[in-house]
Structures are given as structure tokens and as C-alpha cells.
Short mmCIF file of N, CA and C in Angstrom, two decimals:
data_model
loop_
_atom_site.label_atom_id
_atom_site.label_comp_id
_atom_site.label_asym_id
_atom_site.label_seq_id
_atom_site.Cartn_x
_atom_site.Cartn_y
_atom_site.Cartn_z
N TYR A 2 74.09 79.41 104.26
CA TYR A 2 72.98 78.84 104.38
C TYR A 2 72.49 77.64 104.31
N ALA A 3 72.01 77.09 105.07
CA ALA A 3 71.37 75.86 104.33
C ALA A 3 70.30 76.15 103.57
N ASP A 4 70.18 74.79 102.60
CA ASP A 4 69.18 74.79 101.51
C ASP A 4 67.75 75.52 102.13
N ALA A 5 67.24 74.86 103.20
CA ALA A 5 66.04 75.17 103.72
C ALA A 5 65.91 76.65 104.36
N ASP A 6 66.87 77.42 104.60
CA ASP A 6 67.03 78.75 104.95
C ASP A 6 67.03 79.65 103.80
N VAL A 7 67.72 79.17 102.69
CA VAL A 7 67.25 79.80 101.65
C VAL A 7 66.12 79.74 100.77
N ALA A 8 65.47 78.73 101.18
CA ALA A 8 64.32 78.29 100.76
C ALA A 8 63.13 79.01 101.29
N ARG A 9 63.31 79.59 102.68
CA ARG A 9 62.28 80.14 103.47
C ARG A 9 62.55 81.74 102.85
N ILE A 10 64.05 82.19 102.87
CA ILE A 10 64.08 83.41 102.48
C ILE A 10 63.66 83.80 101.46
N ARG A 11 63.63 82.92 100.22
CA ARG A 11 63.18 82.97 98.83
C ARG A 11 61.45 82.89 99.28
N ALA A 12 61.07 82.42 99.70
CA ALA A 12 59.57 82.37 99.87
C ALA A 12 58.80 83.84 100.36
N PHE A 13 59.88 84.41 101.31
CA PHE A 13 59.44 85.67 101.83
C PHE A 13 59.64 86.57 100.63
N LEU A 14 60.76 86.69 99.79
CA LEU A 14 60.83 87.49 98.91
C LEU A 14 59.43 87.06 97.90
N ASP A 15 59.12 86.06 97.40
CA ASP A 15 58.04 85.74 96.64
C ASP A 15 56.58 86.28 97.22
N ARG A 16 56.66 86.60 98.27
CA ARG A 16 55.63 87.16 98.89
C ARG A 16 55.51 88.68 99.04
N GLY A 17 56.80 89.28 98.26
CA GLY A 17 56.66 90.73 98.32
C GLY A 17 57.89 91.25 99.57
N GLY A 18 58.45 90.43 100.11
CA GLY A 18 59.59 90.97 101.10
C GLY A 18 60.74 91.71 100.64
N SER A 19 61.18 92.49 101.50
CA SER A 19 62.32 93.26 101.09
C SER A 19 63.87 92.50 101.79
N LEU A 20 64.80 92.33 101.23
CA LEU A 20 65.75 91.51 101.81
C LEU A 20 66.91 92.45 101.89
N LEU A 21 67.93 93.04 102.85
CA LEU A 21 68.97 93.82 102.51
C LEU A 21 70.30 92.58 103.14
N VAL A 22 71.10 92.35 101.98
CA VAL A 22 72.46 91.69 102.77
C VAL A 22 73.53 92.79 102.43
N ALA A 23 74.26 92.71 103.47
CA ALA A 23 75.36 93.58 103.91
C ALA A 23 76.38 92.97 104.10
N SER A 24 77.54 92.98 103.16
CA SER A 24 78.34 92.31 103.40
C SER A 24 79.97 92.68 102.60
N ASP A 25 81.32 92.09 102.97
CA ASP A 25 82.15 93.00 102.54
C ASP A 25 83.18 91.91 101.98
N PHE A 26 83.63 91.10 102.70
CA PHE A 26 84.56 89.91 102.31
C PHE A 26 84.09 88.28 102.56
N ARG A 27 83.29 88.05 103.28
CA ARG A 27 82.72 86.81 103.67
C ARG A 27 82.10 86.10 102.37
N PRO A 28 82.23 84.91 102.21
CA PRO A 28 81.64 84.29 100.90
C PRO A 28 80.32 83.88 101.30
N ALA A 29 79.86 83.53 102.29
CA ALA A 29 78.26 83.33 102.68
C ALA A 29 77.30 84.35 101.90
N ALA A 30 77.60 85.44 101.89
CA ALA A 30 76.66 86.27 101.07
C ALA A 30 76.34 86.03 99.84
N ASN A 31 77.27 86.13 98.93
CA ASN A 31 77.25 85.22 97.80
C ASN A 31 76.80 84.49 97.72
N ASP A 32 76.90 83.36 98.22
CA ASP A 32 76.33 81.88 98.11
C ASP A 32 74.79 82.03 98.53
N LEU A 33 74.51 83.09 99.52
CA LEU A 33 73.06 83.09 99.51
C LEU A 33 72.34 84.30 98.36
N LEU A 34 72.94 84.89 97.87
CA LEU A 34 72.59 85.67 96.56
C LEU A 34 72.35 84.72 95.59
N ALA A 35 73.14 83.99 95.26
CA ALA A 35 73.17 82.94 94.05
C ALA A 35 72.03 81.78 94.61
N GLY A 36 71.97 81.53 95.53
CA GLY A 36 71.09 80.49 95.94
C GLY A 36 69.29 81.20 95.61
N LEU A 37 69.34 82.83 95.75
CA LEU A 37 68.05 83.38 95.81
C LEU A 37 67.53 83.55 94.23
N GLY A 38 69.06 83.27 93.24
CA GLY A 38 68.21 83.95 92.01
C GLY A 38 68.64 85.75 91.90
N ALA A 39 69.57 86.03 92.95
CA ALA A 39 69.85 87.03 92.92
C ALA A 39 70.95 87.61 91.62
N ASN A 40 71.08 88.44 90.63
CA ASN A 40 72.23 88.83 89.95
C ASN A 40 73.73 89.53 90.44
N ALA A 41 73.03 90.22 91.58
CA ALA A 41 74.16 90.85 92.24
C ALA A 41 75.22 90.14 93.18
N SER A 42 76.54 90.29 93.07
CA SER A 42 77.33 89.76 94.18
C SER A 42 78.33 90.55 94.64
N VAL A 43 79.08 90.63 95.92
CA VAL A 43 80.11 91.31 96.33
C VAL A 43 81.49 90.71 95.59
N THR A 44 82.04 91.86 95.38
CA THR A 44 83.54 91.11 94.78
C THR A 44 83.99 90.84 95.59
N ARG A 45 84.47 91.21 97.25
CA ARG A 45 84.91 90.87 98.09
C ARG A 45 86.40 90.97 97.73
N VAL A 46 87.01 92.09 97.06
CA VAL A 46 88.00 92.70 96.85
C VAL A 46 88.05 94.47 97.61
N PRO A 47 88.95 94.59 98.17
CA PRO A 47 88.74 96.27 98.96
C PRO A 47 88.60 97.24 98.04
N LEU A 48 87.88 97.96 98.33
CA LEU A 48 87.69 99.42 97.52
C LEU A 48 88.06 100.51 98.39
N ARG A 49 88.93 101.30 97.47
CA ARG A 49 90.07 102.49 98.21
C ARG A 49 89.64 103.66 97.46
N ASP A 50 89.97 104.52 98.00
CA ASP A 50 89.36 105.93 97.10
C ASP A 50 90.78 107.29 97.54
N GLU A 51 91.48 107.30 96.55
CA GLU A 51 92.29 108.14 96.70
C GLU A 51 92.02 109.48 96.87
N ARG A 52 90.92 110.25 96.63
CA ARG A 52 90.00 111.39 96.90
C ARG A 52 89.40 112.24 97.81
N ARG A 53 88.33 110.98 97.95
CA ARG A 53 86.98 111.35 98.23
C ARG A 53 86.90 110.09 99.84
N TYR A 54 87.39 110.59 101.13
CA TYR A 54 87.43 109.70 102.01
C TYR A 54 87.61 110.59 103.16
N GLY A 55 87.07 109.78 104.37
CA GLY A 55 87.00 110.20 105.71
C GLY A 55 88.09 110.16 106.23
N ALA A 56 88.69 109.23 107.00
CA ALA A 56 90.30 108.99 107.88
C ALA A 56 91.19 108.66 106.81
N GLY A 57 90.83 108.19 106.03
CA GLY A 57 92.11 107.50 104.82
C GLY A 57 91.58 107.28 103.76
N PRO A 58 92.01 106.64 103.05
CA PRO A 58 91.77 106.13 101.38
C PRO A 58 90.75 104.66 101.55
N ALA A 59 91.19 104.03 102.68
CA ALA A 59 90.29 103.05 103.10
C ALA A 59 88.94 103.02 103.78
N PHE A 60 88.67 104.33 103.86
CA PHE A 60 87.30 104.89 104.50
C PHE A 60 86.81 106.13 103.37
N PRO A 61 86.52 105.39 102.13
CA PRO A 61 85.95 106.39 101.19
C PRO A 61 84.48 106.81 100.97
N ARG A 62 84.24 107.93 100.66
CA ARG A 62 83.00 108.45 100.85
C ARG A 62 82.16 107.87 98.92
N ALA A 63 81.33 107.24 99.11
CA ALA A 63 80.66 106.87 97.65
C ALA A 63 79.73 108.24 97.75
N THR A 64 79.84 108.92 96.59
CA THR A 64 79.21 110.52 96.51
C THR A 64 78.34 110.25 95.37
N ASN A 65 78.23 108.95 94.28
CA ASN A 65 77.50 108.94 93.29
C ASN A 65 76.02 108.19 93.74
N VAL A 66 75.28 108.92 94.02
CA VAL A 66 73.80 108.67 94.55
C VAL A 66 72.72 108.51 93.44
N SER A 67 72.37 107.21 93.01
CA SER A 67 70.92 107.57 91.98
C SER A 67 69.89 108.16 93.04
N GLU A 68 68.60 108.67 92.12
CA GLU A 68 67.70 109.20 92.72
C GLU A 68 67.04 108.03 92.78
N GLY A 69 65.81 107.81 93.80
CA GLY A 69 64.80 106.88 94.03
C GLY A 69 64.52 106.99 95.45
N PRO A 70 63.40 105.98 95.83
CA PRO A 70 62.93 105.86 96.86
C PRO A 70 63.87 105.31 98.41
N LEU A 71 64.73 104.44 97.93
CA LEU A 71 65.76 104.01 98.57
C LEU A 71 66.97 105.06 98.99
N THR A 72 66.82 106.35 98.76
CA THR A 72 67.94 107.06 98.42
C THR A 72 67.52 108.34 98.57
N GLU A 73 66.27 108.33 98.85
CA GLU A 73 65.74 109.66 99.05
C GLU A 73 66.59 110.70 100.26
N ASP A 74 67.32 111.95 99.74
CA ASP A 74 67.50 112.88 100.95
C ASP A 74 68.87 112.22 101.38
N VAL A 75 70.13 111.04 100.43
CA VAL A 75 70.92 110.62 100.54
C VAL A 75 71.93 111.24 99.63
N GLY A 76 73.15 111.88 99.98
CA GLY A 76 73.97 112.61 99.17
C GLY A 76 75.21 111.88 99.21
N SER A 77 75.56 110.99 99.99
CA SER A 77 76.75 110.03 99.99
C SER A 77 76.54 109.25 101.38
N LEU A 78 77.67 107.91 100.97
CA LEU A 78 77.64 107.20 102.34
C LEU A 78 78.95 107.29 102.31
N ALA A 79 79.40 107.08 103.51
CA ALA A 79 80.70 107.18 104.46
C ALA A 79 81.11 105.57 104.87
N LEU A 80 82.11 104.89 103.82
CA LEU A 80 82.31 103.39 104.36
C LEU A 80 83.76 103.41 105.00
N ASN A 81 83.62 102.00 105.41
CA ASN A 81 84.61 101.82 106.29
C ASN A 81 85.42 100.58 106.05
N HIS A 82 86.43 100.28 105.25
CA HIS A 82 87.45 99.08 104.93
C HIS A 82 86.14 98.35 103.95
N PRO A 83 85.48 99.12 103.04
CA PRO A 83 84.27 98.19 102.29
C PRO A 83 84.93 97.57 100.68
N SER A 84 84.03 96.60 100.26
CA SER A 84 84.10 96.20 99.18
C SER A 84 83.55 96.56 98.08
N SER A 85 83.13 95.82 97.02
CA SER A 85 82.18 96.76 95.99
C SER A 85 81.09 95.60 95.62
N VAL A 86 80.14 96.11 94.75
CA VAL A 86 78.80 95.06 94.29
C VAL A 86 79.28 94.94 93.02
N ASP A 87 79.27 93.97 92.33
CA ASP A 87 79.02 93.53 90.52
C ASP A 87 77.46 93.44 90.52
N PRO A 88 77.14 94.14 90.26
CA PRO A 88 75.43 94.30 89.83
C PRO A 88 75.05 93.13 89.02
N GLY A 89 75.98 92.48 88.06
CA GLY A 89 75.87 91.23 87.32
C GLY A 89 75.17 91.61 86.29
N GLY A 90 75.19 92.30 85.59
CA GLY A 90 74.46 93.13 84.41
C GLY A 90 74.95 94.63 83.91
N SER A 91 73.98 95.03 83.22
CA SER A 91 74.18 96.45 83.17
C SER A 91 74.68 97.69 84.51
N GLY A 92 73.57 97.02 85.16
CA GLY A 92 73.56 98.04 86.80
C GLY A 92 73.09 99.27 85.86
N ASP A 93 72.07 99.49 85.05
CA ASP A 93 71.34 100.18 84.38
C ASP A 93 70.87 101.29 85.64
N GLU A 94 70.91 102.65 85.86
CA GLU A 94 70.20 103.32 87.01
C GLU A 94 69.06 104.12 87.00
N ARG A 95 68.15 103.63 85.69
CA ARG A 95 66.99 104.41 85.23
C ARG A 95 65.73 103.58 85.69
N GLY A 96 64.86 104.25 86.49
CA GLY A 96 63.68 103.43 86.52
C GLY A 96 63.54 102.54 87.75
N PRO A 97 62.15 101.99 88.42
CA PRO A 97 62.34 101.56 89.70
C PRO A 97 62.99 100.23 89.35
N ALA A 98 63.28 99.57 88.29
CA ALA A 98 63.89 98.19 88.09
C ALA A 98 64.34 97.90 86.57
N ASN A 99 65.48 97.43 86.32
CA ASN A 99 65.56 97.26 84.89
C ASN A 99 64.83 96.21 84.34
N ALA A 100 64.39 95.99 82.79
CA ALA A 100 63.51 95.12 82.13
C ALA A 100 64.58 94.30 82.08
N SER A 101 65.90 93.82 82.23
CA SER A 101 66.84 92.75 82.05
C SER A 101 66.55 91.82 83.18
N GLY A 102 65.96 92.61 84.46
CA GLY A 102 66.13 91.90 85.63
C GLY A 102 67.39 92.12 86.61
N GLN A 103 68.32 92.97 85.48
CA GLN A 103 69.53 93.28 86.12
C GLN A 103 69.51 94.05 87.81
N ALA A 104 70.73 93.81 88.70
CA ALA A 104 70.41 94.51 89.77
C ALA A 104 70.74 96.03 89.44
N ARG A 105 69.70 97.11 89.67
CA ARG A 105 70.51 98.36 89.57
C ARG A 105 71.26 99.04 90.55
N VAL A 106 72.21 100.06 90.10
CA VAL A 106 72.74 100.51 91.41
C VAL A 106 72.16 101.65 91.78
N LEU A 107 72.58 101.72 93.06
CA LEU A 107 72.05 103.01 93.98
C LEU A 107 72.61 103.82 94.17
N VAL A 108 73.97 103.24 94.67
CA VAL A 108 75.32 104.10 94.93
C VAL A 108 76.66 103.61 94.72
N ARG A 109 77.52 104.66 93.99
CA ARG A 109 78.85 104.34 93.56
C ARG A 109 79.68 105.25 93.92
N SER A 110 81.17 104.34 94.20
CA SER A 110 82.35 105.47 94.70
C SER A 110 82.28 106.77 93.88
N SER A 111 83.03 107.58 94.18
CA SER A 111 83.58 108.84 93.45
C SER A 111 84.16 108.10 92.25
N ALA A 112 84.67 109.24 91.42
CA ALA A 112 85.45 108.71 90.29
C ALA A 112 86.77 108.41 90.36
N TYR A 113 87.50 108.90 91.73
CA TYR A 113 88.64 108.44 92.06
C TYR A 113 88.62 106.93 93.00
N GLY A 114 87.56 105.98 92.87
CA GLY A 114 87.75 105.07 93.49
C GLY A 114 88.50 103.80 92.98
N TYR A 115 89.06 102.64 93.17
CA TYR A 115 89.76 101.33 92.81
C TYR A 115 89.89 100.26 93.76
N LEU A 116 89.68 99.01 92.80
CA LEU A 116 89.59 98.09 93.65
C LEU A 116 91.24 97.42 93.74
N ASP A 117 91.21 97.62 95.36
CA ASP A 117 92.83 97.30 95.23
C ASP A 117 93.11 95.77 95.36
N ALA A 118 93.28 95.10 94.19
CA ALA A 118 93.42 93.65 94.12
C ALA A 118 94.00 92.72 94.65
N ASN A 119 95.40 93.42 94.53
CA ASN A 119 96.46 92.65 95.63
C ASN A 119 96.71 93.07 96.80
N ARG A 120 95.62 93.87 97.20
CA ARG A 120 95.38 94.43 98.97
C ARG A 120 96.78 95.05 99.41
N ASN A 121 97.57 95.63 98.66
CA ASN A 121 98.52 96.42 99.15
C ASN A 121 98.52 97.98 99.51
N GLY A 122 97.14 98.16 99.62
CA GLY A 122 96.78 99.58 100.09
C GLY A 122 97.52 100.73 99.18
N ASP A 123 97.82 100.34 98.10
CA ASP A 123 98.42 101.47 96.81
C ASP A 123 97.52 101.33 95.55
N LEU A 124 97.60 102.61 95.24
CA LEU A 124 96.83 102.68 93.50
C LEU A 124 98.07 101.88 92.46
N ASP A 125 98.01 100.87 92.18
CA ASP A 125 99.36 100.15 91.27
C ASP A 125 98.83 100.59 89.93
N ASP A 126 99.71 100.15 88.80
CA ASP A 126 99.38 100.46 87.60
C ASP A 126 98.41 99.57 86.72
N ASP A 127 98.33 98.64 87.33
CA ASP A 127 97.00 97.48 86.81
C ASP A 127 95.81 97.85 87.53
N GLU A 128 95.59 99.11 88.41
CA GLU A 128 94.51 99.31 89.11
C GLU A 128 93.86 100.79 88.45
N THR A 129 92.89 100.38 87.80
CA THR A 129 92.25 101.88 87.44
C THR A 129 91.15 102.73 88.54
N LEU A 130 91.41 104.04 88.30
CA LEU A 130 90.70 104.58 89.11
C LEU A 130 88.88 104.71 88.53
N GLY A 131 88.16 104.70 88.98
CA GLY A 131 86.42 104.61 88.46
C GLY A 131 85.46 104.74 89.65
N ARG A 132 84.26 104.78 89.34
CA ARG A 132 83.00 104.48 89.96
C ARG A 132 82.49 103.15 89.91
N HIS A 133 82.79 102.54 91.31
CA HIS A 133 82.31 101.62 91.76
C HIS A 133 80.97 101.39 92.43
N PRO A 134 80.28 100.41 91.96
CA PRO A 134 78.55 100.25 92.67
C PRO A 134 79.07 99.65 94.32
N VAL A 135 78.24 100.33 95.32
CA VAL A 135 78.36 100.06 96.71
C VAL A 135 76.83 99.53 97.02
N ALA A 136 76.16 99.99 96.39
CA ALA A 136 75.00 99.64 96.74
C ALA A 136 74.09 99.21 95.77
N THR A 137 73.28 97.80 95.65
CA THR A 137 72.27 97.83 94.32
C THR A 137 70.69 97.37 95.00
N VAL A 138 69.81 97.23 94.32
CA VAL A 138 68.45 97.11 94.41
C VAL A 138 68.55 95.92 93.07
N GLU A 139 67.29 94.88 93.59
CA GLU A 139 66.72 94.31 92.12
C GLU A 139 65.49 93.40 92.54
N ALA A 140 64.60 93.09 91.88
CA ALA A 140 63.72 92.41 91.78
C ALA A 140 63.74 90.95 92.16
N VAL A 141 63.59 89.94 92.88
CA VAL A 141 63.70 89.04 93.07
C VAL A 141 62.02 88.18 93.67
N GLY A 142 61.51 87.69 93.05
CA GLY A 142 60.06 87.05 92.91
C GLY A 142 59.05 88.49 93.01
N ALA A 143 58.36 88.67 93.93
CA ALA A 143 57.65 89.60 93.94
C ALA A 143 58.10 90.83 95.11
N GLY A 144 59.61 90.49 95.67
CA GLY A 144 60.19 91.13 96.20
C GLY A 144 61.43 91.87 95.80
N ARG A 145 62.14 92.38 96.78
CA ARG A 145 63.50 93.13 96.29
C ARG A 145 64.79 92.59 97.31
N VAL A 146 65.81 92.69 96.59
CA VAL A 146 67.26 92.80 97.57
C VAL A 146 67.68 93.62 97.38
N VAL A 147 68.24 94.03 98.26
CA VAL A 147 69.16 95.23 97.90
C VAL A 147 70.96 94.73 98.86
N VAL A 148 71.97 94.93 97.91
CA VAL A 148 72.81 94.53 98.58
C VAL A 148 73.87 95.52 98.72
N VAL A 149 74.64 96.02 99.88
CA VAL A 149 75.24 96.89 100.58
C VAL A 149 76.51 96.25 100.73
N SER A 150 77.92 96.80 100.22
CA SER A 150 78.87 95.94 100.22
C SER A 150 80.06 96.65 101.33
N ASP A 151 79.26 97.07 101.96
CA ASP A 151 79.58 97.27 103.50
C ASP A 151 78.95 97.73 104.54
N PRO A 152 78.94 96.38 105.69
CA PRO A 152 77.94 96.11 106.74
C PRO A 152 78.56 97.36 108.04
N SER A 153 79.44 98.24 107.64
CA SER A 153 79.67 98.90 108.68
C SER A 153 78.95 100.34 108.46
N VAL A 154 78.31 100.34 107.37
CA VAL A 154 77.31 101.54 107.20
C VAL A 154 76.41 101.90 108.19
N PHE A 155 75.94 100.42 108.51
CA PHE A 155 74.87 100.23 109.54
C PHE A 155 75.31 100.42 111.11
N ILE A 156 76.36 100.11 111.30
CA ILE A 156 76.81 100.47 112.93
C ILE A 156 77.07 101.63 113.75
N ASN A 157 76.76 101.70 114.81
CA ASN A 157 76.37 102.83 115.69
C ASN A 157 77.43 103.92 115.16
N VAL A 158 78.60 103.56 115.29
CA VAL A 158 79.36 104.28 115.20
C VAL A 158 79.70 105.40 113.77
N MET A 159 79.16 104.46 112.86
CA MET A 159 79.19 105.08 111.50
C MET A 159 78.08 105.85 111.05
N LEU A 160 76.93 105.98 111.97
CA LEU A 160 75.59 106.32 111.48
C LEU A 160 75.69 107.93 111.50
N ASP A 161 76.34 108.45 112.31
CA ASP A 161 76.35 110.15 112.23
C ASP A 161 77.57 110.27 110.99
N ARG A 162 78.07 109.76 109.98
CA ARG A 162 78.98 109.79 109.28
C ARG A 162 78.00 110.14 107.93
N GLY A 163 77.94 110.79 106.83
CA GLY A 163 77.51 111.04 105.59
C GLY A 163 76.48 110.98 105.92
N ASP A 164 75.52 110.40 105.20
CA ASP A 164 74.04 110.36 105.23
C ASP A 164 73.86 108.68 105.46
N ASN A 165 74.53 107.93 106.17
CA ASN A 165 74.29 106.85 106.69
C ASN A 165 73.03 106.52 107.26
N ALA A 166 72.74 107.31 108.48
CA ALA A 166 71.82 107.09 109.03
C ALA A 166 70.21 107.59 107.87
N VAL A 167 70.64 108.32 107.13
CA VAL A 167 69.20 108.66 106.46
C VAL A 167 69.33 107.20 105.29
N PHE A 168 70.15 106.95 105.16
CA PHE A 168 70.25 105.37 104.12
C PHE A 168 69.14 104.44 105.07
N LEU A 169 69.82 104.32 105.93
CA LEU A 169 69.73 103.12 107.00
C LEU A 169 67.93 103.36 107.06
#
């Protein structure tokens, strides 16, 4: 993103706008988020799940959903070769916003998720199971930035899976 584009988006946020950034492995999203002063970033490391998945471990179901207006009636998201979100801090899920200004985690993978750091498609000894953030929200200016680590959540073929359409 050019500096002028980032400045226009930041002005939009300063006026109270909402921005959705959905990305998995491309660096431009993190460049934009940093330019806007957001705390969250996309890890760009594949997220897999050994037990809670659709067609296979590369299609995890994110089943840990925080309560709030952006996740009302959402019980799970069906993902398609996702990454994860680094909330940039505590990722505290309480309240509408964190006092620290860090991104609040909206949705996490199941406890069987892992980041496939070496991208070999297998759970290796140095990769650990755990709940990994896949969607966050944070205040930027007077607005908010929502980060989702899988843009496929919003494509037509995925909308009828999980509660993707409700989340959209």
C-alpha cells in the first residue's frame, strides 16, 4: 500500500470507520496493519488441526468463539488453509476493548490446532497443540480493525460451512 493509501484508510478509521483485513500468507496485510498503527498481524504460518476439521487437517474448524456483537450467533468458523493472527499483546477477550489497546481475540482454533512452521503437513515434535487466534478486533483511532487470518472464510463456496455466513 502506498503511503497516501494508508493515510486515507487511517483517516477513515479516525472518523469511526471499520476495516476488515482478511489475509493468510501475503506480506501486504501486515505492512498495512503496521502503517495504520494496529497491534495485530497475520503470522503467515499455516494453521492445521489434528481433530477439529472439515475435509482434512488443513481445513480446521475454529470452535472457540468469544461472545460479542461481531460474533453473535457464531459457534464456529470453517477455515481453508488458514494462517493465524498474532494479537500483538495479551489478546484479552473480556469487554468491548482492551485497556492496553491490544487486539482482542474473537475466534480461536480448537485446542488441537498447531502452527506448521516447517510447512510439511505433519505435527512435529517442535510444534505444539493449542488454541490459536484466527480473528481479532482492536480500536484504531475512533474506528476498529478486524483481522481474519483466512480470506477464504468469505468466499461463496465457504459461506455455507460452519457459521461463516453469520460471521460475514
